[in-house]
Short mmCIF file of N, CA, C and O in Angstrom, two decimals:
data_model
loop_
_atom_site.label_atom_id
_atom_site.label_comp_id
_atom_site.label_asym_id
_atom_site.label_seq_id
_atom_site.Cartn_x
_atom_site.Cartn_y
_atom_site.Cartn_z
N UNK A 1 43.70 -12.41 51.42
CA UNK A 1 42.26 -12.30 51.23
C UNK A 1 41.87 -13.10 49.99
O UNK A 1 42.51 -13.05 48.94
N UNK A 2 40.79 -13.84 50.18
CA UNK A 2 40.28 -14.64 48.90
C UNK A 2 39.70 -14.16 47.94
O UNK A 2 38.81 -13.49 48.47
N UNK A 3 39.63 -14.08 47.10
CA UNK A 3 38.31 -13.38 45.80
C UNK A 3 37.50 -14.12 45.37
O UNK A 3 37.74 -15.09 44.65
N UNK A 4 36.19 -13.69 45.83
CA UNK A 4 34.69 -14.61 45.60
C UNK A 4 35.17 -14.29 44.22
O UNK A 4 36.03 -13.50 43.83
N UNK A 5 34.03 -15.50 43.33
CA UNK A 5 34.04 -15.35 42.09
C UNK A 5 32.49 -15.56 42.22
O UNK A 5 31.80 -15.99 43.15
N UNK A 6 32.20 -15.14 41.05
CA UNK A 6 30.39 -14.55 40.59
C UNK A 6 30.11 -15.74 39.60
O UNK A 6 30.88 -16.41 38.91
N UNK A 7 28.83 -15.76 39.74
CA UNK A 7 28.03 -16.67 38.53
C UNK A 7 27.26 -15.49 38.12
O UNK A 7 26.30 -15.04 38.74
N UNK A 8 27.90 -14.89 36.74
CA UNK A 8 27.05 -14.14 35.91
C UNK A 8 25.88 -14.90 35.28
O UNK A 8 25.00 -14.27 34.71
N UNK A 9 25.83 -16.58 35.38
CA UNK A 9 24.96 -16.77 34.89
C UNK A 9 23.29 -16.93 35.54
O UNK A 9 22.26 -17.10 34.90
N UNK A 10 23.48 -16.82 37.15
CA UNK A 10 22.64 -16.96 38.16
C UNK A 10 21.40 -16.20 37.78
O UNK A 10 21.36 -15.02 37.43
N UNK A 11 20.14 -17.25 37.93
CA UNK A 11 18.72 -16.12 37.84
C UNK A 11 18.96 -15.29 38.71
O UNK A 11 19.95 -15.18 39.43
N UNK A 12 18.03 -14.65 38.66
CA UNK A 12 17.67 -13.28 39.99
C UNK A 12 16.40 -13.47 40.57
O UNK A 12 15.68 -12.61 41.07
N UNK A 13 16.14 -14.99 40.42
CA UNK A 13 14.64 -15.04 40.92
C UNK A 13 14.57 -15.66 42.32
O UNK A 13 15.68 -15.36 42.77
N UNK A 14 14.12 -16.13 42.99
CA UNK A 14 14.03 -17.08 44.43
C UNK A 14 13.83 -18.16 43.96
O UNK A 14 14.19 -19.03 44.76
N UNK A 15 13.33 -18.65 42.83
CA UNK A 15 13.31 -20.15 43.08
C UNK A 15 14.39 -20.67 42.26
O UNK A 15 14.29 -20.56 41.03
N UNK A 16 15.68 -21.36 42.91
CA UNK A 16 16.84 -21.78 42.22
C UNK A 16 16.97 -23.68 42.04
O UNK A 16 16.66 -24.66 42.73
N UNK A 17 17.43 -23.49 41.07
CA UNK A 17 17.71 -25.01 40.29
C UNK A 17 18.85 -25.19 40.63
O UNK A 17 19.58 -24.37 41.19
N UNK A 18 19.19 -26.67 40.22
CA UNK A 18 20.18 -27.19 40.36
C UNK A 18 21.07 -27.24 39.26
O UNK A 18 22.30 -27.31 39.27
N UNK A 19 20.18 -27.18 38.16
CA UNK A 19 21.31 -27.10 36.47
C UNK A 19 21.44 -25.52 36.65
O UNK A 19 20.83 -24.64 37.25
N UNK A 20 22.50 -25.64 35.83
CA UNK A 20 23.20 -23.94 35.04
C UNK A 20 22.49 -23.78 33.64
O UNK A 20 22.32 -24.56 32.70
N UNK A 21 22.13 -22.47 33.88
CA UNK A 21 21.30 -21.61 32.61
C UNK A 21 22.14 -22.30 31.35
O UNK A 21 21.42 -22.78 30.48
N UNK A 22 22.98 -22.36 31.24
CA UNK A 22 23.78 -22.94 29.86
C UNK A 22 23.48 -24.51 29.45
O UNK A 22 23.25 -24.86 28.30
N UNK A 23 23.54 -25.44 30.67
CA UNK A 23 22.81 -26.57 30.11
C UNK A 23 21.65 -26.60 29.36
O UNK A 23 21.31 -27.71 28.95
N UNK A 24 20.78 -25.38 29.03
CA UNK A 24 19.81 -25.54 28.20
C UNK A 24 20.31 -26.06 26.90
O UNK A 24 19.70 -26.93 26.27
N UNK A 25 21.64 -25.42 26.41
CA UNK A 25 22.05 -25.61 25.26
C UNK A 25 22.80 -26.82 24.99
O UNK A 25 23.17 -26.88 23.81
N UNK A 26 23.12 -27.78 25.71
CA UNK A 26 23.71 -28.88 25.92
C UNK A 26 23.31 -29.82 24.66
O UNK A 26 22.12 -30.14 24.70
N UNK A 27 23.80 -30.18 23.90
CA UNK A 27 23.17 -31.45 23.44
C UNK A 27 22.82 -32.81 24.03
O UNK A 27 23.59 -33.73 24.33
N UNK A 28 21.18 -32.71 24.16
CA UNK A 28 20.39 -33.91 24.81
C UNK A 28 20.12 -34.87 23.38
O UNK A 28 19.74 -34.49 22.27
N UNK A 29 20.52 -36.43 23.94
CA UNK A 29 20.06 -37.43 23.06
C UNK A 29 18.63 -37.55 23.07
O UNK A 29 17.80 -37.28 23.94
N UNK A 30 18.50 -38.12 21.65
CA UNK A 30 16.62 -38.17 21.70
C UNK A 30 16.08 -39.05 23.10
O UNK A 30 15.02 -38.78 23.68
N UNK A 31 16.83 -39.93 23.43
CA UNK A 31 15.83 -40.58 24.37
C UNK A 31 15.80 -39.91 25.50
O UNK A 31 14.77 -39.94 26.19
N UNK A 32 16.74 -39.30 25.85
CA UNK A 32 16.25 -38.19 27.36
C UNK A 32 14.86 -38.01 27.06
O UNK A 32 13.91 -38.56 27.62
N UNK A 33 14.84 -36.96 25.89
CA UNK A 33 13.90 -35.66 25.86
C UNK A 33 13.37 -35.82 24.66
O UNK A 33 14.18 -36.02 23.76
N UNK A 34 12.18 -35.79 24.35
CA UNK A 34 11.64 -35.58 22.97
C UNK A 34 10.60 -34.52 22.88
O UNK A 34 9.46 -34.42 23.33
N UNK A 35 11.35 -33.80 22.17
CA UNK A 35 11.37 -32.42 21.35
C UNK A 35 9.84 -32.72 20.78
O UNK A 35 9.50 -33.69 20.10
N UNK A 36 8.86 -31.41 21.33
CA UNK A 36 7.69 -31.13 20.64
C UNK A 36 8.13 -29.93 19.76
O UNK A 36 8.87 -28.98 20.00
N UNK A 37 7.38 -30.34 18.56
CA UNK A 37 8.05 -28.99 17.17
C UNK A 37 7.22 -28.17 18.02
O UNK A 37 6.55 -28.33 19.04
N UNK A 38 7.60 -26.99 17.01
CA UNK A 38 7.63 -25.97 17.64
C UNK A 38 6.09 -25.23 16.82
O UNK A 38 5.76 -25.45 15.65
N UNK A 39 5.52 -24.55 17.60
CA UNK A 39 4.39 -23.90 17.28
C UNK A 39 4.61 -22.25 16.20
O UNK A 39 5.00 -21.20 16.71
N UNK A 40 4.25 -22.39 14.66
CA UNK A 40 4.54 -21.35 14.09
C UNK A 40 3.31 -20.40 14.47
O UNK A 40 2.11 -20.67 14.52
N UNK A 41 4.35 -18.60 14.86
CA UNK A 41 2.70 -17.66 14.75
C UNK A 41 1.64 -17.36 14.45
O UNK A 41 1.67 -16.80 13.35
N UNK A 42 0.52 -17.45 14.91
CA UNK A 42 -0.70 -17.03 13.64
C UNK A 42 -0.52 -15.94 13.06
O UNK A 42 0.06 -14.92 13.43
N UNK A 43 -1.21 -16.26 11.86
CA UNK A 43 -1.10 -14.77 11.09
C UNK A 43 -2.54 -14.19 10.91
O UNK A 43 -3.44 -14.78 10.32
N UNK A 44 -2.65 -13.00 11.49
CA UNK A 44 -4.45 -12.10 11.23
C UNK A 44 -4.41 -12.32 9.97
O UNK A 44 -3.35 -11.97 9.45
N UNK A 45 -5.09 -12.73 9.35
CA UNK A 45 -5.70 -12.35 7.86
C UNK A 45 -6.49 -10.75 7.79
O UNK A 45 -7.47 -10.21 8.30
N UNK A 46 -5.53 -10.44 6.94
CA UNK A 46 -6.08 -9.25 6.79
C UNK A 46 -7.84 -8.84 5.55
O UNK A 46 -7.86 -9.15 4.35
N UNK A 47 -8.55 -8.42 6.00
CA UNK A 47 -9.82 -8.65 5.34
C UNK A 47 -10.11 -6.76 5.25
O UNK A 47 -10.29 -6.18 6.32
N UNK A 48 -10.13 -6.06 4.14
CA UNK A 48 -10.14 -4.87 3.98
C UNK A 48 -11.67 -4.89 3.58
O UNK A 48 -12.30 -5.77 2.99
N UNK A 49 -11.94 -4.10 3.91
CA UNK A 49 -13.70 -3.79 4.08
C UNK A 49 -13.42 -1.93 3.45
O UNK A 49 -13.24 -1.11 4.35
N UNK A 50 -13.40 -1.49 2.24
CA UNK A 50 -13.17 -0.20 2.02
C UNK A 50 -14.31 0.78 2.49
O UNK A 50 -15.20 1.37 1.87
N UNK A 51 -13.97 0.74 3.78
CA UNK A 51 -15.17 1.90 4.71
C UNK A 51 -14.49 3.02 4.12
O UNK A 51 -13.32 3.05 3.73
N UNK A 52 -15.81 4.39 4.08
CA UNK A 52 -14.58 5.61 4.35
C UNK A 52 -14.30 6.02 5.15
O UNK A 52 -13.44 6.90 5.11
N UNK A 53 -14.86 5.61 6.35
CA UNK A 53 -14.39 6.43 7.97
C UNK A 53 -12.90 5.78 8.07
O UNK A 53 -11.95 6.50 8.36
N UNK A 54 -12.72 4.40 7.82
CA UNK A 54 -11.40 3.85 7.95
C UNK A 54 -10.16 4.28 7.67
O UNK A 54 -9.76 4.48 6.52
N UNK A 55 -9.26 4.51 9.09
CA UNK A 55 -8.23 4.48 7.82
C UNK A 55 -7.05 3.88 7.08
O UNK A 55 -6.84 2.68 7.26
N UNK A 56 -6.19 4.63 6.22
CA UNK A 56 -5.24 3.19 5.67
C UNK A 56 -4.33 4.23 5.79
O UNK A 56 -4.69 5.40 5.70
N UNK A 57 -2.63 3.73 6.09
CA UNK A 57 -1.66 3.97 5.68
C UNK A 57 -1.08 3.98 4.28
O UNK A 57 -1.32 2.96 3.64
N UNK A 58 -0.41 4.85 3.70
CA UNK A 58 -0.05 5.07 2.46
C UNK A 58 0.75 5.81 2.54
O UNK A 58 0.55 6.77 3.29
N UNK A 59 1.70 5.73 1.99
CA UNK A 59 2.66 6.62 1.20
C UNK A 59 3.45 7.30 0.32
O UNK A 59 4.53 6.80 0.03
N UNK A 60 3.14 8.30 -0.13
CA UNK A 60 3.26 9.01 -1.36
C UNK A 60 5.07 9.56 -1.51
O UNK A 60 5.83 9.23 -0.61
N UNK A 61 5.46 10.17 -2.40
CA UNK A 61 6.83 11.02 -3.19
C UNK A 61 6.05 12.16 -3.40
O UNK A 61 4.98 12.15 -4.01
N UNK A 62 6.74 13.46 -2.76
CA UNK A 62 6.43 14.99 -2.90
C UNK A 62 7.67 15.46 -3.29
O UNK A 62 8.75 15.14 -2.80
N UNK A 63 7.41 16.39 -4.40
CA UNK A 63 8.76 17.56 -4.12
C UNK A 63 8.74 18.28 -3.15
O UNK A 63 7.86 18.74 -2.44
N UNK A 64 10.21 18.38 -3.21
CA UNK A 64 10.29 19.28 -2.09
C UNK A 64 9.63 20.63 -1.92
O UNK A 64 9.38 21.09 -0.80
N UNK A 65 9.37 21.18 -2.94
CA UNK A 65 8.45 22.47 -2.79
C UNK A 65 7.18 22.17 -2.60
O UNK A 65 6.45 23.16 -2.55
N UNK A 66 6.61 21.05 -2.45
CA UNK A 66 4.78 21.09 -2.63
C UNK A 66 5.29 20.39 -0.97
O UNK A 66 4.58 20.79 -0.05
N UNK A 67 5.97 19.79 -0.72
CA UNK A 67 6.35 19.33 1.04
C UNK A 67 6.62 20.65 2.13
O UNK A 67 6.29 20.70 3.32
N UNK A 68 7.28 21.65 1.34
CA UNK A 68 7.40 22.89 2.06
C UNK A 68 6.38 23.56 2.12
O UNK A 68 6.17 24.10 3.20
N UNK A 69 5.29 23.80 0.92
CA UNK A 69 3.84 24.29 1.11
C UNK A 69 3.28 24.09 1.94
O UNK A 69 2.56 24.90 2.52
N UNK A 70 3.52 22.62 2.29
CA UNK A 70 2.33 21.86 3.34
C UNK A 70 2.72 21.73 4.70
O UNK A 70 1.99 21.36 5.62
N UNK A 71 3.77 22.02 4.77
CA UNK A 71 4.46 22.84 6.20
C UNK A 71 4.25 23.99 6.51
O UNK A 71 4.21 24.17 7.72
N UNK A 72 4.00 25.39 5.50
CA UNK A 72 3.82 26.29 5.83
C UNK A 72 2.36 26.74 5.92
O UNK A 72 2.06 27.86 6.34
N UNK A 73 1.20 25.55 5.37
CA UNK A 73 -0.34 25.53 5.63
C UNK A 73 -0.06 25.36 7.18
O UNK A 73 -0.45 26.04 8.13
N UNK A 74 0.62 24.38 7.15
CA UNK A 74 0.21 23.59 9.06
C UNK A 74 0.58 25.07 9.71
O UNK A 74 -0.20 25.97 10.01
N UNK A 75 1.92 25.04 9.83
CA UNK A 75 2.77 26.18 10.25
C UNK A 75 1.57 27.62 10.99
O UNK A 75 1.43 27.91 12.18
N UNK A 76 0.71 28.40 9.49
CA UNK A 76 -0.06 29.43 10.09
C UNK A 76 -1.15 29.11 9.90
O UNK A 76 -1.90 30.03 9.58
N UNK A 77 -1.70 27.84 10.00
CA UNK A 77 -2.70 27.09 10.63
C UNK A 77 -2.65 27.20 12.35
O UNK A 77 -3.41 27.94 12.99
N UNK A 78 -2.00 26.65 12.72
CA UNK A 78 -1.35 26.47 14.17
C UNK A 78 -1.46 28.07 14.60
O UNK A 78 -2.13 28.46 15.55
N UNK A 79 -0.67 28.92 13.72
CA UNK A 79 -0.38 30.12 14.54
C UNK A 79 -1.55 30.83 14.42
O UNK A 79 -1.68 31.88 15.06
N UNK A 80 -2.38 30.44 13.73
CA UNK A 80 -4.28 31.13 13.98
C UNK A 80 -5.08 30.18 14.65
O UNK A 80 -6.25 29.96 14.36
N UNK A 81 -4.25 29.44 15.85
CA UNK A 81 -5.02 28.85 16.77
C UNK A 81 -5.71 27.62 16.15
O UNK A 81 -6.81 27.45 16.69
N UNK A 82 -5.48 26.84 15.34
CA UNK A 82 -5.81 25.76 14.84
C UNK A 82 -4.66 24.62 14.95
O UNK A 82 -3.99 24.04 14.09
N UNK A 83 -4.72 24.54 16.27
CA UNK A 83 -3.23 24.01 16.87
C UNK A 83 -3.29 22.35 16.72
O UNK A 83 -2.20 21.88 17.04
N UNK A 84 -4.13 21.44 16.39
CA UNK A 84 -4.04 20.00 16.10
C UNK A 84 -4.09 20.00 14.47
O UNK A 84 -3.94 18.96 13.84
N UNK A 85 -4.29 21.06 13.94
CA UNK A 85 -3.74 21.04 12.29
C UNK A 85 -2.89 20.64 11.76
O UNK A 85 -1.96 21.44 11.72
N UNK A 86 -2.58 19.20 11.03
CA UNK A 86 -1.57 18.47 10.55
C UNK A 86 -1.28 18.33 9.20
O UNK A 86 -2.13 18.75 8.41
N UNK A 87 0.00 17.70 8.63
CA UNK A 87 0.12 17.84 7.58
C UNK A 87 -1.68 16.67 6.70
O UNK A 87 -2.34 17.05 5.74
N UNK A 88 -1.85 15.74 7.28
CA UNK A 88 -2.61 14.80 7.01
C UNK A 88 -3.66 15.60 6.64
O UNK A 88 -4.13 15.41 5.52
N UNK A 89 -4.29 16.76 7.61
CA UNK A 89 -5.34 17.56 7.71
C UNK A 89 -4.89 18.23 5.99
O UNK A 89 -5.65 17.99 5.06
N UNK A 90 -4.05 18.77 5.84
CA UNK A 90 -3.76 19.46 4.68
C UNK A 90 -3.99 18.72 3.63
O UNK A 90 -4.76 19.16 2.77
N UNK A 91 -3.34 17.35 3.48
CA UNK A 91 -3.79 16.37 2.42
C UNK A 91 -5.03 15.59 2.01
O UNK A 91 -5.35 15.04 0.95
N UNK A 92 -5.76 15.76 3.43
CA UNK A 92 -7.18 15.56 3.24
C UNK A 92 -8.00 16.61 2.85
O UNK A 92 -8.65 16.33 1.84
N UNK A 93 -8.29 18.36 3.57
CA UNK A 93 -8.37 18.81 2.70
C UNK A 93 -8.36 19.45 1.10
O UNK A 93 -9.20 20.09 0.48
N UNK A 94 -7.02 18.97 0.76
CA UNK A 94 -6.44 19.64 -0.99
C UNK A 94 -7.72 17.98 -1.87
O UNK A 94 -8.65 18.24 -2.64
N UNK A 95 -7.46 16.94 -1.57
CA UNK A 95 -8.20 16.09 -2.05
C UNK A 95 -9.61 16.58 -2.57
O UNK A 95 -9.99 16.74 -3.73
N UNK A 96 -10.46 16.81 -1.05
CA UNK A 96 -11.35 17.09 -0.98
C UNK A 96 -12.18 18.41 -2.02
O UNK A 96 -13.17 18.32 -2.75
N UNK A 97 -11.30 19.55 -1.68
CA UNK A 97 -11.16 20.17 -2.91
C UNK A 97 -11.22 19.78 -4.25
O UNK A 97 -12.12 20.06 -5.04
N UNK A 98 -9.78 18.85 -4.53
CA UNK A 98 -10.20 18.30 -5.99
C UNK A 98 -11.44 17.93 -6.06
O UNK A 98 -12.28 18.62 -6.64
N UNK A 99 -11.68 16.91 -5.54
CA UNK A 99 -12.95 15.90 -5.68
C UNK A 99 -14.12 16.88 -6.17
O UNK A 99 -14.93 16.62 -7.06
N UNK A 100 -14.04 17.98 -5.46
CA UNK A 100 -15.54 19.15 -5.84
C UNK A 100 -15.01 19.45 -6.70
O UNK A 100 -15.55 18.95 -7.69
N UNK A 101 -14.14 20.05 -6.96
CA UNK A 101 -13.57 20.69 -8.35
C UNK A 101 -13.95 19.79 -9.35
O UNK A 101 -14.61 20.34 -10.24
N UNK A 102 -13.72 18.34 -9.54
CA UNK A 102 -13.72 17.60 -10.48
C UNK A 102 -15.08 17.06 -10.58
O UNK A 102 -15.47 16.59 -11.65
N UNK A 103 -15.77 17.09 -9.63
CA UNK A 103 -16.93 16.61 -9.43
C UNK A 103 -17.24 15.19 -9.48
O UNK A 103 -16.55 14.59 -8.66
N UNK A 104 -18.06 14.35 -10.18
CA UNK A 104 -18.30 12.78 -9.89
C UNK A 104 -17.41 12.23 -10.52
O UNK A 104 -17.16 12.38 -11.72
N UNK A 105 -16.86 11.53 -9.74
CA UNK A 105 -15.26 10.37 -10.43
C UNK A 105 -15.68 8.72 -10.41
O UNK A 105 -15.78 7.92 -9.48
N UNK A 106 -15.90 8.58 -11.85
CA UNK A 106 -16.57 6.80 -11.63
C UNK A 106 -15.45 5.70 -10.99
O UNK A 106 -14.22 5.69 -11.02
N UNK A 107 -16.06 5.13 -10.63
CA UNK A 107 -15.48 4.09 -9.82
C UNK A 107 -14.72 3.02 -11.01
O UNK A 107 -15.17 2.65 -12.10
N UNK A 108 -13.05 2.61 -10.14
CA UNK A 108 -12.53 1.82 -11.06
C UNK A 108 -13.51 0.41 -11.26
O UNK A 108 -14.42 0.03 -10.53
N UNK A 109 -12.86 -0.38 -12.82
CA UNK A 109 -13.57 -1.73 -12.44
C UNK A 109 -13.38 -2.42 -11.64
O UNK A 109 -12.38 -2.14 -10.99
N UNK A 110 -14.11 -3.58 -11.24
CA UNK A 110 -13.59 -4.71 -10.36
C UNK A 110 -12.58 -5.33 -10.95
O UNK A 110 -11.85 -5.70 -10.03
N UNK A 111 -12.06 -5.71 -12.12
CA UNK A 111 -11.32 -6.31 -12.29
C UNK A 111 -9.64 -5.74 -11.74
O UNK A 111 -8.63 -6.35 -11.38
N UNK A 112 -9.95 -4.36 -11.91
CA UNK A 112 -8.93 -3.48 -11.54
C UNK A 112 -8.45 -3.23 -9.95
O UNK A 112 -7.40 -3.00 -9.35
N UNK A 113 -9.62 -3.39 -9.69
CA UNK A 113 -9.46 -3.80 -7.78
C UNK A 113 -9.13 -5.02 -7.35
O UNK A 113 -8.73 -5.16 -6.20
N UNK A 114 -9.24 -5.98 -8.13
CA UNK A 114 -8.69 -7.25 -7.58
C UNK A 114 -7.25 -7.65 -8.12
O UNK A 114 -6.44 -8.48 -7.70
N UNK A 115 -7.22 -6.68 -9.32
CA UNK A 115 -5.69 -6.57 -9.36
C UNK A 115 -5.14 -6.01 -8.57
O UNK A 115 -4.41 -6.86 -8.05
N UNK A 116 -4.92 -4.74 -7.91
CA UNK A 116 -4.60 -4.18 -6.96
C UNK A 116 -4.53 -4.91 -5.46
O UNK A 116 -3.68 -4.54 -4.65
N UNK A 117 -5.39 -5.89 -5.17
CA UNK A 117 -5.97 -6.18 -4.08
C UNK A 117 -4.72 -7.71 -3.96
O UNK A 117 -4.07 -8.17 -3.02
N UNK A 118 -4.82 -7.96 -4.83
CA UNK A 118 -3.73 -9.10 -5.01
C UNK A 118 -2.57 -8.98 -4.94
O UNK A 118 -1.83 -9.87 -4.51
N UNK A 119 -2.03 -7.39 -5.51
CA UNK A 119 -0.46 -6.74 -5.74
C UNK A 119 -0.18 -6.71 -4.20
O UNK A 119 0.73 -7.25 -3.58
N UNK A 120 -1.30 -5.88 -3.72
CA UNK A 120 -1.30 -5.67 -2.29
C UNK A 120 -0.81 -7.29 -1.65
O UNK A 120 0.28 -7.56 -1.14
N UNK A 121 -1.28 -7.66 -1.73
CA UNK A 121 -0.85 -9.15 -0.39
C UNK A 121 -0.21 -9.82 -0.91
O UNK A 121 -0.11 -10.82 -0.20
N UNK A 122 0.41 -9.94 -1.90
CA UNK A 122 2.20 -10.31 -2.37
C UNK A 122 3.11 -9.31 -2.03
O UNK A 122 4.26 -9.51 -2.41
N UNK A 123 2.96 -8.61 -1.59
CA UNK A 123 3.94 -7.56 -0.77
C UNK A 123 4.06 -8.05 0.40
O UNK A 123 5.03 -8.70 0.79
N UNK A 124 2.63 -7.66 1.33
CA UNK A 124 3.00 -7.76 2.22
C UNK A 124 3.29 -9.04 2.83
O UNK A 124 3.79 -8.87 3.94
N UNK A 125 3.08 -11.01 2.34
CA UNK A 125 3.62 -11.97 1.83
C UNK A 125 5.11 -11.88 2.10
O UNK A 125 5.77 -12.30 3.05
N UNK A 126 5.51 -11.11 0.82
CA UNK A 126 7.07 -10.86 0.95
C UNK A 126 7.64 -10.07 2.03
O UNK A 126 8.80 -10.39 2.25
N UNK A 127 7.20 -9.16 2.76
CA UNK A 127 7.56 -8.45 3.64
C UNK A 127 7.66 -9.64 5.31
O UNK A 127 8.65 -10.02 5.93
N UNK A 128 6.37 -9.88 5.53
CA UNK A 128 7.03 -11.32 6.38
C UNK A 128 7.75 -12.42 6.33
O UNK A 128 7.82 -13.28 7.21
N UNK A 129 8.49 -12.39 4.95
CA UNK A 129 9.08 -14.18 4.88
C UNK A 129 10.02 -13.47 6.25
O UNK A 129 9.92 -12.31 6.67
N UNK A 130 10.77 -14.37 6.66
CA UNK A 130 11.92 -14.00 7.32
C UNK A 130 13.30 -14.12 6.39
O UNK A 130 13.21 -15.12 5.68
N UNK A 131 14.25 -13.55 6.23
CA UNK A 131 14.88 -13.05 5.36
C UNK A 131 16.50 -13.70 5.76
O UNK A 131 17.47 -13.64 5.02
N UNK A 132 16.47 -14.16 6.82
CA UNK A 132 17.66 -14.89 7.48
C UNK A 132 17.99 -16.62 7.51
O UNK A 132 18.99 -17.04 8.08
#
């Protein structure tokens, strides 16, 4: 008995070629083929508009005991039927609180926001280079 042998490299589509999937990688001389560069991603520019309905991701350092508090708000939150009560809900309320407690909080300067605003997008800058 004979033993078929397989082309693991075969599409799975219906319309079949005559080259093998691996000749892609072949080295072609320039005059065959000339190579259009290659198109880099756009990047969204990010444009922050400080709405307050908006929101932003952030992330804070808790001890572990003020992290366990705010588990056990959600926790018998939930169990008195306030069942979409999240930790977020907890951190937006305790704020909110302050804020009355403390009452009117002046606004930083501008100069201080465009420092910030700048720290901000040299991060995230560095966070896309590609690293390889």
């Amino acid at each position: 008995m004979e033993k078929k042998s397989t082309d693991l490299f075969r599409k799975a589509s219906a319309r079949r070629s005559e080259r093998h999937p691996l000749d892609n990688f072949k080295p072609e001389s320039s005059e065959e083929k000339e190579v259009a560069p290659q198109k880099s991603p756009k990047r969204v520019e990010d444009t922050y508009d400080y709405q307050d309905d908006k929101p932003v991701r952030q992330s804070f350092l808790l001890d572990l005991a003020t992290m366990e508090k705010i588990k056990d708000i959600v926790y018998y939150e939930r169990r008195n039927g306030n069942f979409e009560y999240s930790q977020k809900d907890v951190i937006i309320d305790g704020i909110r609180a302050l804020l009355e407690q403390r009452g009117d909080v002046p606004e930083r300067p501008a100069e201080e926001r465009a420092k910030e605003k700048n720290r901000s997008e040299r991060i995230k800058k560095a966070k896309r280079r590609n690293r390889y």
